[in-house]
mmCIF file of C-alpha atoms and ligand atoms in Angstrom:
data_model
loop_
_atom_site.group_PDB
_atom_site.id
_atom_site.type_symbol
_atom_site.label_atom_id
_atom_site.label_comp_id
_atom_site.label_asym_id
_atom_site.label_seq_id
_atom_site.Cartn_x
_atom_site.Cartn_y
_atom_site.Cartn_z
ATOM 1 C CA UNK A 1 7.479 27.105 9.868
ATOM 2 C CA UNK A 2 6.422 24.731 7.259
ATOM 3 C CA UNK A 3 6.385 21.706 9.865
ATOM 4 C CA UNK A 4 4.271 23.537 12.230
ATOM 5 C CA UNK A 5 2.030 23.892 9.251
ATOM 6 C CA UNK A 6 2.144 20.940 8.546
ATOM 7 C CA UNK A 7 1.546 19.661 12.114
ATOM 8 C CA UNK A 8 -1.671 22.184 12.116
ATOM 9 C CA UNK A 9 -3.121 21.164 9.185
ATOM 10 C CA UNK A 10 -3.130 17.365 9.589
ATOM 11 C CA UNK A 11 -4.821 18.308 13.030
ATOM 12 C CA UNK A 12 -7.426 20.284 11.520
ATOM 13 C CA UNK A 13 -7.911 17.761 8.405
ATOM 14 C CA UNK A 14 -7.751 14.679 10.507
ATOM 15 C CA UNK A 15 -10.497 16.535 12.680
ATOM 16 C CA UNK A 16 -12.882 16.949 9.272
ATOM 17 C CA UNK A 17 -12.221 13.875 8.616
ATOM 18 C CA UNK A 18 -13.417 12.752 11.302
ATOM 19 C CA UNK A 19 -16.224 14.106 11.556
ATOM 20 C CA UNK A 20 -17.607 13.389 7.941
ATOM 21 C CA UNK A 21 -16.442 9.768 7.571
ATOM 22 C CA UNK A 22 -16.418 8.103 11.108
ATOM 23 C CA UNK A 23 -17.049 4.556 8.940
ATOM 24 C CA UNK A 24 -13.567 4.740 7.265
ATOM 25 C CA UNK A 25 -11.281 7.158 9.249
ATOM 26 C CA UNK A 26 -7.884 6.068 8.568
ATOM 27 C CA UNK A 27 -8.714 5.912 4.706
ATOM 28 C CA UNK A 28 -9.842 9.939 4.465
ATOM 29 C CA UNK A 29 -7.152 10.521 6.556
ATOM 30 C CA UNK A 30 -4.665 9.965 4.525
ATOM 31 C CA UNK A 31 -6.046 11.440 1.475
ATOM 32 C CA UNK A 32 -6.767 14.786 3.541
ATOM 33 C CA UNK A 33 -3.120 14.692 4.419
ATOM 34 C CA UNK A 34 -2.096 14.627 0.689
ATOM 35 C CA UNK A 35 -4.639 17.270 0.369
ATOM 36 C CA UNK A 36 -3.317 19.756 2.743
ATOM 37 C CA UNK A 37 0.325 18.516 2.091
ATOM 38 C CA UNK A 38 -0.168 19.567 -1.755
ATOM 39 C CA UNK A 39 -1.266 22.418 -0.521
ATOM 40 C CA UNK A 40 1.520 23.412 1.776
ATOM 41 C CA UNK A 41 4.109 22.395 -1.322
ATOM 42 C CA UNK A 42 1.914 24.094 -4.224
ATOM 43 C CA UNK A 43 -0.081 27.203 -2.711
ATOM 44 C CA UNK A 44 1.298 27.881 0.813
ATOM 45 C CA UNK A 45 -1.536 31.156 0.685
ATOM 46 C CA UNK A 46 -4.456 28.572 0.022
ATOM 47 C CA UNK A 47 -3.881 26.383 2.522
ATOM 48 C CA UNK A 48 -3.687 29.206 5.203
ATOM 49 C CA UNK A 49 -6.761 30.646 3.535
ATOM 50 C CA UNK A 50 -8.213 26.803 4.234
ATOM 51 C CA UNK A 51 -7.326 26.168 7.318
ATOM 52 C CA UNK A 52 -8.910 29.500 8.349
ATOM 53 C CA UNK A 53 -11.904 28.564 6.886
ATOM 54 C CA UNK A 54 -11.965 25.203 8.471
ATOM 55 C CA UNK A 55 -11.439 26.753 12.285
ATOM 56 C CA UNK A 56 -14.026 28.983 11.437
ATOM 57 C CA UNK A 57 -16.199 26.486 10.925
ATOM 58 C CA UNK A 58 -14.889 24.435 13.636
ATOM 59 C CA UNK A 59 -14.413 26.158 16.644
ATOM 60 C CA UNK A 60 -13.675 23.448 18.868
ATOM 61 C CA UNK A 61 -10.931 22.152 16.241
ATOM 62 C CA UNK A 62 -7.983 22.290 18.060
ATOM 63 C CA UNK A 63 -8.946 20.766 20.914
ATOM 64 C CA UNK A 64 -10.530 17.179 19.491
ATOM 65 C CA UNK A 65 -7.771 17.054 16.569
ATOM 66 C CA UNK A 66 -5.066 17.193 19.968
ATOM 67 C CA UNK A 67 -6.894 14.699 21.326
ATOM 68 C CA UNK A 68 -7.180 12.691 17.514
ATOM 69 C CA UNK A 69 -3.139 13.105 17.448
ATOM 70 C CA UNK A 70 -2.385 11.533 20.588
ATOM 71 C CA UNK A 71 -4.108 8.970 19.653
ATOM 72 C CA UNK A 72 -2.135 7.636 16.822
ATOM 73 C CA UNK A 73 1.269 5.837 17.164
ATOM 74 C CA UNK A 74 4.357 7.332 16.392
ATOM 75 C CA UNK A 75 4.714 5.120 13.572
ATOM 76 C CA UNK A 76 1.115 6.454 12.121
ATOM 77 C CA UNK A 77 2.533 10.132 12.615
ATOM 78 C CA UNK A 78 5.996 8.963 11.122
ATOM 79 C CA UNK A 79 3.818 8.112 7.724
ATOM 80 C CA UNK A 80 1.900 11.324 8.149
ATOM 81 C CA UNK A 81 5.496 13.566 8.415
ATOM 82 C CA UNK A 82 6.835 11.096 5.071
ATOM 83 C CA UNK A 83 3.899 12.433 3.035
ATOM 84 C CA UNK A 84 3.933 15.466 4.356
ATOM 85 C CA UNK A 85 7.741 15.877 3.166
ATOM 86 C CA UNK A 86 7.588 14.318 0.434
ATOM 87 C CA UNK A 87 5.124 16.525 -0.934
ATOM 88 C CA UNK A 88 6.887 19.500 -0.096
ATOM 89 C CA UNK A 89 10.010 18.276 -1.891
ATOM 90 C CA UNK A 90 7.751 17.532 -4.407
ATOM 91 C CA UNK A 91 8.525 13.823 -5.332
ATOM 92 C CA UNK A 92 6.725 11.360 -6.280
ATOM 93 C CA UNK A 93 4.683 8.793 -3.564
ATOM 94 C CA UNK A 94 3.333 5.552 -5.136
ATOM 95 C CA UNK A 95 0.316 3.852 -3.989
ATOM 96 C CA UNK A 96 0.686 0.152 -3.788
ATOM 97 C CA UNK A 97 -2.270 -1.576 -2.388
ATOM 98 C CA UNK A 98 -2.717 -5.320 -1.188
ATOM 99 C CA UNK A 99 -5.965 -7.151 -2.315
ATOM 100 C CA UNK A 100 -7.132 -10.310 -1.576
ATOM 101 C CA UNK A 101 -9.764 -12.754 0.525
ATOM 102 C CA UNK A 102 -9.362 -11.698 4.479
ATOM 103 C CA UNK A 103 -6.586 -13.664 6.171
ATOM 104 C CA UNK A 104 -4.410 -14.195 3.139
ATOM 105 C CA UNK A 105 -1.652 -12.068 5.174
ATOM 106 C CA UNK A 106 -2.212 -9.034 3.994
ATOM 107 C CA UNK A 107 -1.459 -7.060 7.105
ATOM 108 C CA UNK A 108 1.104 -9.502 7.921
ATOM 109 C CA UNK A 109 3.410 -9.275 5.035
ATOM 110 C CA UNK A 110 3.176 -5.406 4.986
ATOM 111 C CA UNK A 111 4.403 -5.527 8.777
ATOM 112 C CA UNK A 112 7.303 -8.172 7.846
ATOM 113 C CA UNK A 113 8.041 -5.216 4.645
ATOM 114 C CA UNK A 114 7.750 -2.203 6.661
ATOM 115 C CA UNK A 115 9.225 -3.536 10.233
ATOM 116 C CA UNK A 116 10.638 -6.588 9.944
ATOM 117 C CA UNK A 117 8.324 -8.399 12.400
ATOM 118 C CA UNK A 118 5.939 -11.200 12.174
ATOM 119 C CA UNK A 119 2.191 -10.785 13.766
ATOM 120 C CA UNK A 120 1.470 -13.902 14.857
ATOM 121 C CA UNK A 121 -1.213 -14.732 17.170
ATOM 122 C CA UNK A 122 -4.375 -14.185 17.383
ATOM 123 C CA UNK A 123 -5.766 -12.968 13.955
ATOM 124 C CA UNK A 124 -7.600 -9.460 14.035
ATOM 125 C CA UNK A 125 -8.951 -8.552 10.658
ATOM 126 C CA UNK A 126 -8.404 -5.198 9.508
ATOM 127 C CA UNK A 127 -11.520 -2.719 9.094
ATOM 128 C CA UNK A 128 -11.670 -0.807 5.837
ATOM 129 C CA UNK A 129 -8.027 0.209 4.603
ATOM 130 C CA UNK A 130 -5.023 1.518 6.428
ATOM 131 C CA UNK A 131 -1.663 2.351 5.668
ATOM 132 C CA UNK A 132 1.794 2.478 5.705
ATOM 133 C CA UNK A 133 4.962 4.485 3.954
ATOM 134 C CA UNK A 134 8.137 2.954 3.167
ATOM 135 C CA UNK A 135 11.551 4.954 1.641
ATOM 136 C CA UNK A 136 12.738 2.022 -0.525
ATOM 137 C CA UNK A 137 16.475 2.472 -2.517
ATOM 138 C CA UNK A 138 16.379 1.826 -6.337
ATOM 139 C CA UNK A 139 19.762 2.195 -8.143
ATOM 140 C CA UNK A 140 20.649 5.159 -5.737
ATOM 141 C CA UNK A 141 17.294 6.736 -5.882
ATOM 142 C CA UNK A 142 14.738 6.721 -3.325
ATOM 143 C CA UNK A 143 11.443 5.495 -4.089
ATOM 144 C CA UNK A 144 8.887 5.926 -1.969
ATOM 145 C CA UNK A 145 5.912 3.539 -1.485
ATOM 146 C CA UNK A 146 2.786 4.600 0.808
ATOM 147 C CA UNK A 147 1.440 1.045 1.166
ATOM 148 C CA UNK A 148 -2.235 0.717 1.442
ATOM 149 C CA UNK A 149 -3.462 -2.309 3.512
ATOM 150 C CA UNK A 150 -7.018 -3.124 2.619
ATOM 151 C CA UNK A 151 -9.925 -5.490 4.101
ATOM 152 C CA UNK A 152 -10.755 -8.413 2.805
ATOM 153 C CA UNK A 153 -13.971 -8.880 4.348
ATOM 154 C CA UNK A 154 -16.657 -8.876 1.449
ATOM 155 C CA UNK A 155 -18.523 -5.983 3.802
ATOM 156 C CA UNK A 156 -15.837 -3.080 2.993
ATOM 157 C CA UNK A 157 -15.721 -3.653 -0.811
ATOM 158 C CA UNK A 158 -17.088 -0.856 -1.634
ATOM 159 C CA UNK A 159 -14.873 1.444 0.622
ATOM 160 C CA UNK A 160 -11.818 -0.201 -0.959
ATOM 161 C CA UNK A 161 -13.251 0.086 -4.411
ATOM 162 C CA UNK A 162 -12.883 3.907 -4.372
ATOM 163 C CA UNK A 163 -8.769 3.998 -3.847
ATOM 164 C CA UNK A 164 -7.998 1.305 -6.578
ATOM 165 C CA UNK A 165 -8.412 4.116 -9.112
ATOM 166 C CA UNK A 166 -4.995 6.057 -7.212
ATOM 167 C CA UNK A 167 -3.074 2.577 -6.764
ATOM 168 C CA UNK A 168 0.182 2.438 -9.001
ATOM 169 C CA UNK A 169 0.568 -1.217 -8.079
ATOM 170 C CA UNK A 170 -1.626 -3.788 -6.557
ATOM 171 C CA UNK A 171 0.122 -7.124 -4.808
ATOM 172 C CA UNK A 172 -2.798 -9.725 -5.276
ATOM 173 C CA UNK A 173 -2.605 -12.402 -2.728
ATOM 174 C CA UNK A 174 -4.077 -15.983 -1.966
ATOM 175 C CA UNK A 175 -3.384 -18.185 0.809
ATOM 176 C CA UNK A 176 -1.425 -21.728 -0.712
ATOM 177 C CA UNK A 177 -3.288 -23.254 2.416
ATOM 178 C CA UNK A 178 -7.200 -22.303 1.698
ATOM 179 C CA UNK A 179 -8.067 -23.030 -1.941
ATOM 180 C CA UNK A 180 -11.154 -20.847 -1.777
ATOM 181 C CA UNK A 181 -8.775 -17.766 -1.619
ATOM 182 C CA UNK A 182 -6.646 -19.437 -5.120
ATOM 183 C CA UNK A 183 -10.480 -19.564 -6.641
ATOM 184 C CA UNK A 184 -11.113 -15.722 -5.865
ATOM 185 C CA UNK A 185 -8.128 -14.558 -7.365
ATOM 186 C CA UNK A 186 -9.819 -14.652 -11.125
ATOM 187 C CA UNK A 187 -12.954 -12.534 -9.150
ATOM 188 C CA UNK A 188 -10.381 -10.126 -7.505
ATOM 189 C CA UNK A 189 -8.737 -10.020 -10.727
ATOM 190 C CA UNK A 190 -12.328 -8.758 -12.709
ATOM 191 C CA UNK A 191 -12.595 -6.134 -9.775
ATOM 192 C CA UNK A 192 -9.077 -4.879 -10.114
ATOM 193 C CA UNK A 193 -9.626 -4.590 -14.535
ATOM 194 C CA UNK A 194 -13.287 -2.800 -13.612
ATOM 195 C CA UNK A 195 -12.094 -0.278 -11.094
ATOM 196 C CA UNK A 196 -8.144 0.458 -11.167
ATOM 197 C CA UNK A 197 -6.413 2.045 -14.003
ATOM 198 C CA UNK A 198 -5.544 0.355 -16.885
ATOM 199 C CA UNK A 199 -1.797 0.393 -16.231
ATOM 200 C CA UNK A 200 -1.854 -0.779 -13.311
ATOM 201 C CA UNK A 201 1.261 -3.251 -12.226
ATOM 202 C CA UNK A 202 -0.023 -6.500 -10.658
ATOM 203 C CA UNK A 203 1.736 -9.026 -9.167
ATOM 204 C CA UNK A 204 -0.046 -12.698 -7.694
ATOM 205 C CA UNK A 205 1.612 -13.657 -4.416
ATOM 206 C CA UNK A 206 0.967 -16.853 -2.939
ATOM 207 C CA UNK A 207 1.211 -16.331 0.978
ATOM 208 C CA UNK A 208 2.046 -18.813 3.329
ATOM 209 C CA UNK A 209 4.985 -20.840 1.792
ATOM 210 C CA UNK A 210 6.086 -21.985 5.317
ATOM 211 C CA UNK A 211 3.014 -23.926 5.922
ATOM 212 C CA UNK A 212 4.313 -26.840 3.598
ATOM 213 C CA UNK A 213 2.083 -29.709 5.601
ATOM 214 C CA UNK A 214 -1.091 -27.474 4.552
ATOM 215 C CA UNK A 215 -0.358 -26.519 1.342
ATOM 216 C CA UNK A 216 -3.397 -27.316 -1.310
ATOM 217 C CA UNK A 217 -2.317 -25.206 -4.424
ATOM 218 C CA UNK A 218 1.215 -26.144 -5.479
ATOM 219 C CA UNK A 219 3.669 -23.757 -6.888
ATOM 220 C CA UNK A 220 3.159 -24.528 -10.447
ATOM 221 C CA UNK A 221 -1.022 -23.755 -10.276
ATOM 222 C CA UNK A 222 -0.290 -20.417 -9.221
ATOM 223 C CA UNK A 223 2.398 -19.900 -11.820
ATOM 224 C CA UNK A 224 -0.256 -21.196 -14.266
ATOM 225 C CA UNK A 225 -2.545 -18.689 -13.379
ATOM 226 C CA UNK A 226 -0.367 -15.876 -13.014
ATOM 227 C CA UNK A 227 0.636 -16.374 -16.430
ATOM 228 C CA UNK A 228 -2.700 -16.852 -17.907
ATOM 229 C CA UNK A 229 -2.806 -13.250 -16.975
ATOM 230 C CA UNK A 230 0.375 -11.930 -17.582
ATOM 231 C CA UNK A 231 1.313 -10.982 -14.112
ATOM 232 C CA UNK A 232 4.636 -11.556 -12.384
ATOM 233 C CA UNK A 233 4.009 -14.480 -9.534
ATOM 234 C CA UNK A 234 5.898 -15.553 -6.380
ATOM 235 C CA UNK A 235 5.384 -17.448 -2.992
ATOM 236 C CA UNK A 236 5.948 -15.566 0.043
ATOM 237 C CA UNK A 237 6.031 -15.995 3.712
ATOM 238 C CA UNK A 238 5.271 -13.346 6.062
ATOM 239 C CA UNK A 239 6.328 -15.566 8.887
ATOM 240 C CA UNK A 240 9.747 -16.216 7.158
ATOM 241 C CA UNK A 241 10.075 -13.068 5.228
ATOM 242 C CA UNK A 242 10.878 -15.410 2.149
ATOM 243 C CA UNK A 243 10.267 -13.335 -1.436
ATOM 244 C CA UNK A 244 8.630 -10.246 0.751
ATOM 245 C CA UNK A 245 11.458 -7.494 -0.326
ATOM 246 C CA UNK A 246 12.071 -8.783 -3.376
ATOM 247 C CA UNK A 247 8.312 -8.338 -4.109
ATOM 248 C CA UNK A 248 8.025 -5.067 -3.281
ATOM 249 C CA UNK A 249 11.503 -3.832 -4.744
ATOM 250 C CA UNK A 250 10.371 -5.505 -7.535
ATOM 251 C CA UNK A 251 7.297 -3.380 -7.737
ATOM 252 C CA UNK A 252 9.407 -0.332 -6.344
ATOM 253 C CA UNK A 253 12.045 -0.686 -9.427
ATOM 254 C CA UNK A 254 9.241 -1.108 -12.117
ATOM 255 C CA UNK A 255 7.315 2.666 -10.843
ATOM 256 C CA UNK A 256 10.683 3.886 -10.813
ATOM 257 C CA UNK A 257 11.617 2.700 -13.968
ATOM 258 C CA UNK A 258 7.928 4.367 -15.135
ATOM 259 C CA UNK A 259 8.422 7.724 -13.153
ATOM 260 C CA UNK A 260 11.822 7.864 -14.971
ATOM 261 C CA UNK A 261 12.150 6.461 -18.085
ATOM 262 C CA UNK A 262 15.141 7.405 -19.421
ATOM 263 C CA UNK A 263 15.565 7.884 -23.560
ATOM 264 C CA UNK A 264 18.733 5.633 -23.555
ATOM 265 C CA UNK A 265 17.867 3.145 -20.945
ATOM 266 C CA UNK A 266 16.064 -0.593 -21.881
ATOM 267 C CA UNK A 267 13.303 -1.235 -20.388
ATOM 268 C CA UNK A 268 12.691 -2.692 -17.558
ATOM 269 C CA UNK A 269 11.177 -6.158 -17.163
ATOM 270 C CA UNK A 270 9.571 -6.774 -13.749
ATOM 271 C CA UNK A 271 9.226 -10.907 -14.903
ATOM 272 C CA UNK A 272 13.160 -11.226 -15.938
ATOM 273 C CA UNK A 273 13.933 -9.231 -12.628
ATOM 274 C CA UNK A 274 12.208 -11.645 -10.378
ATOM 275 C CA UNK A 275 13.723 -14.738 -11.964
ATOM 276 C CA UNK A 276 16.833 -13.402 -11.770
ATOM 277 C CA UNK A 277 16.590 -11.969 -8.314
ATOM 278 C CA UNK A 278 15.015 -15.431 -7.245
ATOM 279 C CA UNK A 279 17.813 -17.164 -8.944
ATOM 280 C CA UNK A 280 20.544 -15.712 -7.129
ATOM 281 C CA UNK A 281 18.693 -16.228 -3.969
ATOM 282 C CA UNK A 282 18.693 -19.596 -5.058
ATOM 283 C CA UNK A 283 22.580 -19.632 -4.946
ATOM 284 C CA UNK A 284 23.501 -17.514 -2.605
ATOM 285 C CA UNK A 285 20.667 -17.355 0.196
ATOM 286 C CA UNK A 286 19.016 -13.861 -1.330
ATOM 287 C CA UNK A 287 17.007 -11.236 -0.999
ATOM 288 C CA UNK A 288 14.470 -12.439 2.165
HETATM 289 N N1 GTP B 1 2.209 -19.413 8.938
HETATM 290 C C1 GTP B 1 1.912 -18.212 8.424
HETATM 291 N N2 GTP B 1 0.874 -17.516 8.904
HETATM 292 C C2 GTP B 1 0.591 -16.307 8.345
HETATM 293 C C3 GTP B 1 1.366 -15.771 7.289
HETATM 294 N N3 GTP B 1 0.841 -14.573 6.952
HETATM 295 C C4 GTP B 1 -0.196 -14.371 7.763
HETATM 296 N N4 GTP B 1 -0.362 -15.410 8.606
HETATM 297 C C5 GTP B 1 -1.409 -15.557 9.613
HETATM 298 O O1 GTP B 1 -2.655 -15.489 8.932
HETATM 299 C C6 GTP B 1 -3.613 -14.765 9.700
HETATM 300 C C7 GTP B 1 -4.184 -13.622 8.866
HETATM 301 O O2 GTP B 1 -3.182 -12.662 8.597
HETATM 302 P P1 GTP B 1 -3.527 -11.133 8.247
HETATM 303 O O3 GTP B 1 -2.280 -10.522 7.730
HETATM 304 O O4 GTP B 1 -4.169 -10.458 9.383
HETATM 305 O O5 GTP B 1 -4.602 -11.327 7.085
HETATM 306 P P2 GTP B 1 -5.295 -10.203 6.135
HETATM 307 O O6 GTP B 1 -5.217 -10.710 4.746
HETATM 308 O O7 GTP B 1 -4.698 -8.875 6.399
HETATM 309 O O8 GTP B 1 -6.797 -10.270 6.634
HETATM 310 P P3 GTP B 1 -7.941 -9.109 6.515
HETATM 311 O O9 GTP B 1 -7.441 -7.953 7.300
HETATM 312 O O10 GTP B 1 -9.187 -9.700 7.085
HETATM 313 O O11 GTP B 1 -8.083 -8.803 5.061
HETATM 314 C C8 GTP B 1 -2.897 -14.293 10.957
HETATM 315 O O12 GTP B 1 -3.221 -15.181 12.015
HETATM 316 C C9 GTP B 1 -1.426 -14.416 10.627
HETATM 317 O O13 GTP B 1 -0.625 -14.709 11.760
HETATM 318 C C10 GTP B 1 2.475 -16.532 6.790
HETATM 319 O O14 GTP B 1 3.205 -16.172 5.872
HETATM 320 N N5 GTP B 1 2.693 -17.751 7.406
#
């Protein structure tokens, strides 16, 4: 069946991947997976013709990619089974990646987006990139997000450099508590114009809203900046949840709205969304 293939060939890929890349495993992974998934949804002959190739090659396959499978959380294999589906239904996944200096909350407000929970405690910075899928609804359509959680340890720049190119989106965040991480935005912001694509949507969050007695960059500086730039802007919280689904609907509604233009419809303006989504938050206690 089409799952078992499925099942087989993230084994086998996760396995090559594995082997070639030890530095930045999760990373390959993924792409492998949309690799063999696009294969299983376009050219069900190639990938068999593939994945023969690859035992062949690999005789002791089966056995370390068991061992590579067990070792991943069900919520890691959940993400691999969304791609995996989507693909063969052949809709579209976007990439949305999170940039920014490490300890912003990068992680954290893709955890409070994807389950709801807050990781508090001891901080454990993340090594290379990761991530994450998310079915989000738009107007009765699903949009699907694979979420890509990268480090923002100077040392893995150039790993994360290579997937800004297949990003969609990119939420650009700064900590309102550490000013050094306001300063790098303009930096990140070079990077992102260098090495994504031109079209890119970008949105400046500033993380951290809860931590009022810390703050150092008020609400207004990072509007100010955001708008030197012409990107939509918001404070978040990933310990509150505050502005973290309306950010990423927000994103989700503006690739749908690109995926799916239609002729008759207006288009959509990610900046008049926001206000008005923060306004009746505002009023009425909101999107959190
Ligand atoms: N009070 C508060 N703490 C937060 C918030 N978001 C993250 N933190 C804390 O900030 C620290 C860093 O969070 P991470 O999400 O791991 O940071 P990161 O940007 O992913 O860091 P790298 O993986 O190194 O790039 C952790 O100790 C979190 O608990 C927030 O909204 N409020």
């Amino acid at each position: 069946s089409k799952t078992q293939l499925g099942k087989r060939a993230f084994h086998n890929l996760t396995f090559l991947f594995i082997t070639m890349r030890l530095g930045v495993k999760v990373n390959m992974e993924a792409k492998m997976t949309n690799i063999c998934s696009c294969f299983i949804a376009h050219d069900l002959l190639l990938y068999v013709i593939l994945n023969h190739l690859i035992c062949s090659c690999f005789p002791t396959l089966s056995l370390v990619s068991l061992f590579t499978l067990q070792s991943f959380s069900t919520d890691r294999t959940d993400s691999y089974l969304t791609v995996l589906s989507c693909s063969t239904r052949k809709c579209q996944i976007n990439e949305v990646m999170l940039l920014g200096d490490s300890a912003v909350g990068k992680t954290c407000i893709l955890v409070r987006f994807k389950d709801g929970a807050f990781l508090g405690g001891n901080f454990i910075a993340t090594v290379g990139i990761d991530f994450r899928n998310k079915v989000v609804t738009v107007d009765n359509m699903k949009v699907k997000l694979q979420m890509w959680d990268t480090a923002g340890q100077e040392r893995f720049r150039s790993v994360t450099h290579a997937y800004y190119r297949d990003a969609q989106a990119l939420l650009l965040l700064y900590d309102i508590t550490r000013k050094s991480s306001f300063d790098n935005i303009r930096a990140w912001l070079t990077e992102i114009y260098e090495y994504a694509q031109k079209d890119v949507v970008i949105m400046l969050l500033g993380n951290k809203s809860d931590m009022a007695a810390e703050r150092v960059i008020t609400h207004e500086e990072g509007e100010k900046l955001a708008k030197e730039y012409g990107v939509p802007f918001m404070e978040t919280s990933a310990k509150t949840g505050v502005n973290v689904e309306l950010a990423f609907h927000a994103i989700a509604r503006e690739l749908k709205h690109r995926n799916i233009q239609q002729p008759h419809e207006p288009k959509f303006k990610i900046h008049d969304y926001i206000e008005s989504e923060k306004q009746k938050s505002n009023c009425c206690g909101g999107i959190m």
